[in-house]
Amino acid sequence: MIRYEINPPRVIQEKVLSHKEVQSSLDKLKKRIFEISKYCSGIHLTDSVLGVPRISPITTGALIRNDGLKINITASLRVRDRNLISLTQSVYDAVLLGLDGLLILKGDEPPEGPKDSKLAPSEVVKYFKDLGFGENLDFYLSIPADPNFDKIQKKIDVAPTGFVTQVIQAPEQVFRIVDRLKPQGFRIIPVIMVPSEKNAKSFAMLGVDQAKFKDRFVDFVTEIHRSTGDVLITSPNDFRAASEILEQLKELKRN
């Protein structure tokens, strides 16, 4: 599966958005998703990246599903600034609204409001699996691109559906994870960022050198996908570049 990651619209930009402005942002997002869905088989919606309030990814996913898009839809769910009551409501909503899975993560610290609920993502996944939600939803946990397997043992022990990596910069990182975790039945979803000038700041923030694969990016993604059968393409500031790459990958698969 080739998935594409996209951010729901911000709730607050320079000012609090009106209902009309929010609807306009959602319409633009849905248009992009329907456009790019021609080239991928899954959409992943983020949850308030960098702590900046955005429209709920679960609500956004439901709107896309209701518009009839036949595609795998997953969403991130932050635990840092939520309690179990609000998380339970979100998980119920994800099931009722037809989402396929949730990535449970700590989340970036928000600029305002609660800073840390003290909930651990692995504990939250265990809680919802024990309640039986795993029968209707795939649950994922995040891991570093170069994980210390001893340090992530708690995540392994709760047996999520799989693991979503941080941004990958070398196929060898993925091979190492696959060799260790795939034989245990886990799905591995490497996150790969599209190299471009517009994404340069994001690469710098993550300490990833896009020059290592910029000139062979399609081959880079293909090699990783061959190992996992699943990748998540992210391009936070360059939709056009992501669309072009996904189109190339689709064409390559067709041939």
CSV table of C-alpha atoms in Angstrom, one decimal:
chain,number,residue,atom,x,y,z
A,1,MET,CA,0.0,0.0,0.0
A,2,ILE,CA,1.2,3.5,-0.8
A,3,ARG,CA,-0.3,6.1,1.5
A,4,TYR,CA,-0.2,9.9,1.5
A,5,GLU,CA,-0.1,12.0,4.6
A,6,ILE,CA,-2.1,15.3,4.7
A,7,ASN,CA,-2.8,17.9,7.4
A,8,PRO,CA,-6.4,18.9,8.1
A,9,PRO,CA,-6.9,22.7,8.0
A,10,ARG,CA,-5.9,24.9,10.9
A,11,VAL,CA,-8.7,26.1,13.2
A,12,ILE,CA,-6.7,29.3,14.0
A,13,GLN,CA,-4.5,31.1,11.6
A,14,GLU,CA,-4.0,34.8,12.1
A,15,LYS,CA,-7.4,34.8,13.7
A,16,VAL,CA,-10.1,32.3,14.6
A,17,LEU,CA,-11.7,31.2,11.3
A,18,SER,CA,-15.4,31.7,10.6
A,19,HIS,CA,-17.6,28.7,9.7
A,20,LYS,CA,-17.4,29.8,6.0
A,21,GLU,CA,-13.6,30.0,6.1
A,22,VAL,CA,-13.4,26.5,7.7
A,23,GLN,CA,-15.7,25.1,5.1
A,24,SER,CA,-13.7,26.6,2.3
A,25,SER,CA,-10.5,25.1,3.8
A,26,LEU,CA,-12.2,21.7,4.0
A,27,ASP,CA,-13.4,21.9,0.5
A,28,LYS,CA,-9.9,22.7,-0.7
A,29,LEU,CA,-8.5,19.7,1.3
A,30,LYS,CA,-11.1,17.3,0.0
A,31,LYS,CA,-10.3,18.4,-3.6
A,32,ARG,CA,-6.7,17.7,-3.0
A,33,ILE,CA,-7.4,14.3,-1.5
A,34,PHE,CA,-9.7,13.3,-4.4
A,35,GLU,CA,-7.0,14.4,-6.8
A,36,ILE,CA,-4.2,12.5,-5.2
A,37,SER,CA,-6.3,9.4,-4.5
A,38,LYS,CA,-5.9,8.5,-8.1
A,39,TYR,CA,-2.3,7.7,-7.4
A,40,CYS,CA,-2.4,6.1,-3.9
A,41,SER,CA,-4.3,3.5,-1.9
A,42,GLY,CA,-4.4,5.2,1.5
A,43,ILE,CA,-4.8,8.6,3.1
A,44,HIS,CA,-3.4,9.4,6.6
A,45,LEU,CA,-4.7,12.5,8.4
A,46,THR,CA,-2.5,14.2,11.0
A,47,ASP,CA,-3.5,15.5,14.4
A,48,SER,CA,-2.4,19.1,15.2
A,49,VAL,CA,1.2,18.9,14.1
A,50,LEU,CA,3.5,21.0,16.3
A,51,GLY,CA,0.5,21.4,18.6
A,52,VAL,CA,-1.2,23.9,16.3
A,53,PRO,CA,-5.0,23.3,16.6
A,54,ARG,CA,-6.5,21.8,13.4
A,55,ILE,CA,-9.9,20.3,12.5
A,56,SER,CA,-10.1,16.8,13.9
A,57,PRO,CA,-8.6,14.3,11.5
A,58,ILE,CA,-11.4,11.8,12.4
A,59,THR,CA,-14.0,14.4,11.4
A,60,THR,CA,-12.1,15.1,8.3
A,61,GLY,CA,-11.8,11.4,7.5
A,62,ALA,CA,-15.5,11.0,7.9
A,63,LEU,CA,-16.3,13.8,5.5
A,64,ILE,CA,-14.1,12.2,2.9
A,65,ARG,CA,-15.7,8.8,3.5
A,66,ASN,CA,-19.1,10.2,3.2
A,67,ASP,CA,-18.2,11.7,-0.1
A,68,GLY,CA,-17.8,8.1,-1.4
A,69,LEU,CA,-14.0,7.9,-1.7
A,70,LYS,CA,-13.1,4.2,-1.6
A,71,ILE,CA,-9.7,4.4,0.0
A,72,ASN,CA,-8.0,3.3,3.2
A,73,ILE,CA,-8.3,6.2,5.7
A,74,THR,CA,-6.2,6.4,8.9
A,75,ALA,CA,-5.7,9.2,11.3
A,76,SER,CA,-3.3,10.2,14.1
A,77,LEU,CA,-4.6,10.6,17.6
A,78,ARG,CA,-2.6,12.6,20.1
A,79,VAL,CA,-2.6,11.6,23.8
A,80,ARG,CA,-0.5,14.5,25.2
A,81,ASP,CA,-3.4,16.9,25.7
A,82,ARG,CA,-6.4,14.5,26.0
A,83,ASN,CA,-7.8,12.3,28.8
A,84,LEU,CA,-9.2,8.8,28.4
A,85,ILE,CA,-12.8,10.1,28.2
A,86,SER,CA,-12.0,12.3,25.2
A,87,LEU,CA,-9.8,9.6,23.6
A,88,THR,CA,-12.6,7.1,24.0
A,89,GLN,CA,-15.1,9.4,22.2
A,90,SER,CA,-12.6,9.8,19.4
A,91,VAL,CA,-12.1,6.1,19.0
A,92,TYR,CA,-15.8,5.5,19.1
A,93,ASP,CA,-16.2,8.1,16.4
A,94,ALA,CA,-13.4,6.5,14.3
A,95,VAL,CA,-15.3,3.2,14.3
A,96,LEU,CA,-18.8,4.7,13.7
A,97,LEU,CA,-17.6,7.0,10.9
A,98,GLY,CA,-15.8,4.3,9.0
A,99,LEU,CA,-12.1,4.9,9.5
A,100,ASP,CA,-9.7,2.0,9.0
A,101,GLY,CA,-7.1,2.7,11.7
A,102,LEU,CA,-5.5,5.1,14.2
A,103,LEU,CA,-1.9,6.0,14.9
A,104,ILE,CA,-1.7,6.7,18.6
A,105,LEU,CA,1.1,9.0,19.4
A,106,LYS,CA,2.3,11.4,22.1
A,107,GLY,CA,2.1,14.5,19.9
A,108,ASP,CA,4.0,17.8,19.9
A,109,GLU,CA,3.5,20.1,22.9
A,110,PRO,CA,0.8,22.6,22.2
A,111,PRO,CA,1.5,26.4,22.5
A,112,GLU,CA,-1.5,26.7,24.8
A,113,GLY,CA,-3.6,24.4,27.0
A,114,PRO,CA,-2.7,21.1,28.7
A,115,LYS,CA,0.9,20.1,28.1
A,116,ASP,CA,1.0,16.5,29.2
A,117,SER,CA,-1.7,14.1,30.2
A,118,LYS,CA,0.9,11.6,31.4
A,119,LEU,CA,-0.7,9.0,29.2
A,120,ALA,CA,1.7,6.7,27.2
A,121,PRO,CA,0.6,5.8,23.7
A,122,SER,CA,1.4,2.1,24.3
A,123,GLU,CA,-0.9,2.1,27.4
A,124,VAL,CA,-3.6,3.8,25.4
A,125,VAL,CA,-3.4,1.2,22.6
A,126,LYS,CA,-3.6,-1.6,25.2
A,127,TYR,CA,-6.6,0.0,26.9
A,128,PHE,CA,-8.6,0.2,23.7
A,129,LYS,CA,-7.5,-3.3,22.5
A,130,ASP,CA,-8.7,-4.7,25.9
A,131,LEU,CA,-12.0,-3.0,25.3
A,132,GLY,CA,-12.3,-4.9,22.0
A,133,PHE,CA,-11.8,-1.9,19.6
A,134,GLY,CA,-9.0,-3.8,17.8
A,135,GLU,CA,-11.7,-5.9,16.1
A,136,ASN,CA,-12.9,-2.9,14.1
A,137,LEU,CA,-9.8,-0.7,13.9
A,138,ASP,CA,-6.1,-1.1,13.2
A,139,PHE,CA,-4.0,0.5,15.9
A,140,TYR,CA,-0.5,1.8,15.2
A,141,LEU,CA,2.3,3.1,17.3
A,142,SER,CA,5.2,5.3,16.2
A,143,ILE,CA,8.9,4.3,16.4
A,144,PRO,CA,12.2,6.1,15.6
A,145,ALA,CA,13.8,5.5,12.3
A,146,ASP,CA,16.7,3.9,14.2
A,147,PRO,CA,14.9,2.3,17.2
A,148,ASN,CA,16.6,0.8,20.2
A,149,PHE,CA,14.5,-2.3,20.3
A,150,ASP,CA,15.0,-2.8,24.1
A,151,LYS,CA,13.6,0.7,24.7
A,152,ILE,CA,10.5,0.1,22.5
A,153,GLN,CA,9.7,-3.3,24.1
A,154,LYS,CA,6.6,-1.9,25.8
A,155,LYS,CA,5.3,-0.9,22.5
A,156,ILE,CA,6.0,-4.3,21.0
A,157,ASP,CA,4.4,-6.1,24.0
A,158,VAL,CA,1.0,-4.4,23.5
A,159,ALA,CA,0.9,-5.9,20.0
A,160,PRO,CA,-0.5,-3.1,17.8
A,161,THR,CA,-1.3,-3.8,14.2
A,162,GLY,CA,2.0,-2.3,13.3
A,163,PHE,CA,4.5,0.6,13.6
A,164,VAL,CA,4.8,3.9,11.7
A,165,THR,CA,8.4,5.1,11.6
A,166,GLN,CA,9.7,8.6,11.8
A,167,VAL,CA,11.1,10.0,8.5
A,168,ILE,CA,13.5,7.5,6.9
A,169,GLN,CA,16.7,8.6,5.1
A,170,ALA,CA,18.2,5.2,4.2
A,171,PRO,CA,16.7,1.8,3.1
A,172,GLU,CA,19.0,0.1,5.6
A,173,GLN,CA,17.0,1.7,8.5
A,174,VAL,CA,13.9,0.0,7.2
A,175,PHE,CA,15.6,-3.4,6.5
A,176,ARG,CA,16.7,-3.4,10.2
A,177,ILE,CA,13.2,-2.8,11.5
A,178,VAL,CA,11.6,-5.3,9.1
A,179,ASP,CA,14.1,-8.0,10.0
A,180,ARG,CA,13.3,-7.6,13.7
A,181,LEU,CA,9.6,-6.8,13.7
A,182,LYS,CA,7.9,-8.2,10.5
A,183,PRO,CA,8.5,-11.9,11.5
A,184,GLN,CA,6.4,-11.1,14.6
A,185,GLY,CA,3.5,-10.2,12.4
A,186,PHE,CA,3.7,-6.4,12.7
A,187,ARG,CA,3.0,-4.2,9.7
A,188,ILE,CA,5.8,-1.7,9.1
A,189,ILE,CA,4.9,1.7,7.6
A,190,PRO,CA,8.0,3.8,6.9
A,191,VAL,CA,7.5,7.5,6.5
A,192,ILE,CA,9.3,9.0,3.5
A,193,MET,CA,9.4,12.8,2.9
A,194,VAL,CA,9.4,14.1,-0.7
A,195,PRO,CA,12.6,16.1,-1.4
A,196,SER,CA,11.9,19.6,-2.7
A,197,GLU,CA,12.9,23.2,-1.9
A,198,LYS,CA,9.5,23.8,-0.2
A,199,ASN,CA,10.2,20.9,2.1
A,200,ALA,CA,13.8,21.9,2.9
A,201,LYS,CA,12.9,23.5,6.3
A,202,SER,CA,11.1,20.3,7.3
A,203,PHE,CA,14.1,18.2,6.4
A,204,ALA,CA,16.4,20.5,8.4
A,205,MET,CA,14.1,20.4,11.4
A,206,LEU,CA,14.2,16.6,11.4
A,207,GLY,CA,17.9,16.4,10.7
A,208,VAL,CA,17.4,14.4,7.5
A,209,ASP,CA,19.6,15.1,4.5
A,210,GLN,CA,17.4,15.0,1.4
A,211,ALA,CA,20.5,15.1,-0.9
A,212,LYS,CA,21.1,11.5,-0.1
A,213,PHE,CA,18.2,10.4,-2.2
A,214,LYS,CA,16.9,13.5,-4.0
A,215,ASP,CA,18.2,12.3,-7.4
A,216,ARG,CA,16.9,8.8,-7.1
A,217,PHE,CA,13.7,9.3,-5.0
A,218,VAL,CA,11.4,7.0,-7.0
A,219,ASP,CA,14.0,4.1,-6.8
A,220,PHE,CA,14.4,4.9,-3.1
A,221,VAL,CA,10.7,4.6,-2.3
A,222,THR,CA,10.4,1.5,-4.5
A,223,GLU,CA,13.2,-0.3,-2.7
A,224,ILE,CA,11.7,0.4,0.7
A,225,HIS,CA,8.2,-0.5,-0.5
A,226,ARG,CA,9.5,-3.8,-1.8
A,227,SER,CA,10.7,-4.6,1.8
A,228,THR,CA,7.5,-3.6,3.6
A,229,GLY,CA,4.6,-3.6,1.2
A,230,ASP,CA,3.6,-0.3,2.8
A,231,VAL,CA,4.9,3.3,2.8
A,232,LEU,CA,3.6,6.7,3.9
A,233,ILE,CA,4.6,9.6,1.7
A,234,THR,CA,4.7,13.0,3.4
A,235,SER,CA,5.2,16.4,1.8
A,236,PRO,CA,4.1,19.0,4.3
A,237,ASN,CA,4.8,22.1,2.1
A,238,ASP,CA,4.7,20.8,-1.4
A,239,PHE,CA,1.5,19.1,-2.7
A,240,ARG,CA,2.5,19.4,-6.3
A,241,ALA,CA,5.8,17.5,-5.8
A,242,ALA,CA,4.0,14.8,-3.9
A,243,SER,CA,1.4,14.4,-6.6
A,244,GLU,CA,4.1,14.1,-9.3
A,245,ILE,CA,6.0,11.5,-7.3
A,246,LEU,CA,2.9,9.4,-6.5
A,247,GLU,CA,1.9,9.6,-10.2
A,248,GLN,CA,5.4,8.3,-11.2
A,249,LEU,CA,5.1,5.4,-8.6
A,250,LYS,CA,1.7,4.5,-9.9
A,251,GLU,CA,2.9,4.4,-13.5
A,252,LEU,CA,5.9,2.3,-12.5
A,253,LYS,CA,3.7,-0.2,-10.8
A,254,ARG,CA,1.4,-0.3,-13.8
A,255,ASN,CA,4.4,-1.2,-16.1
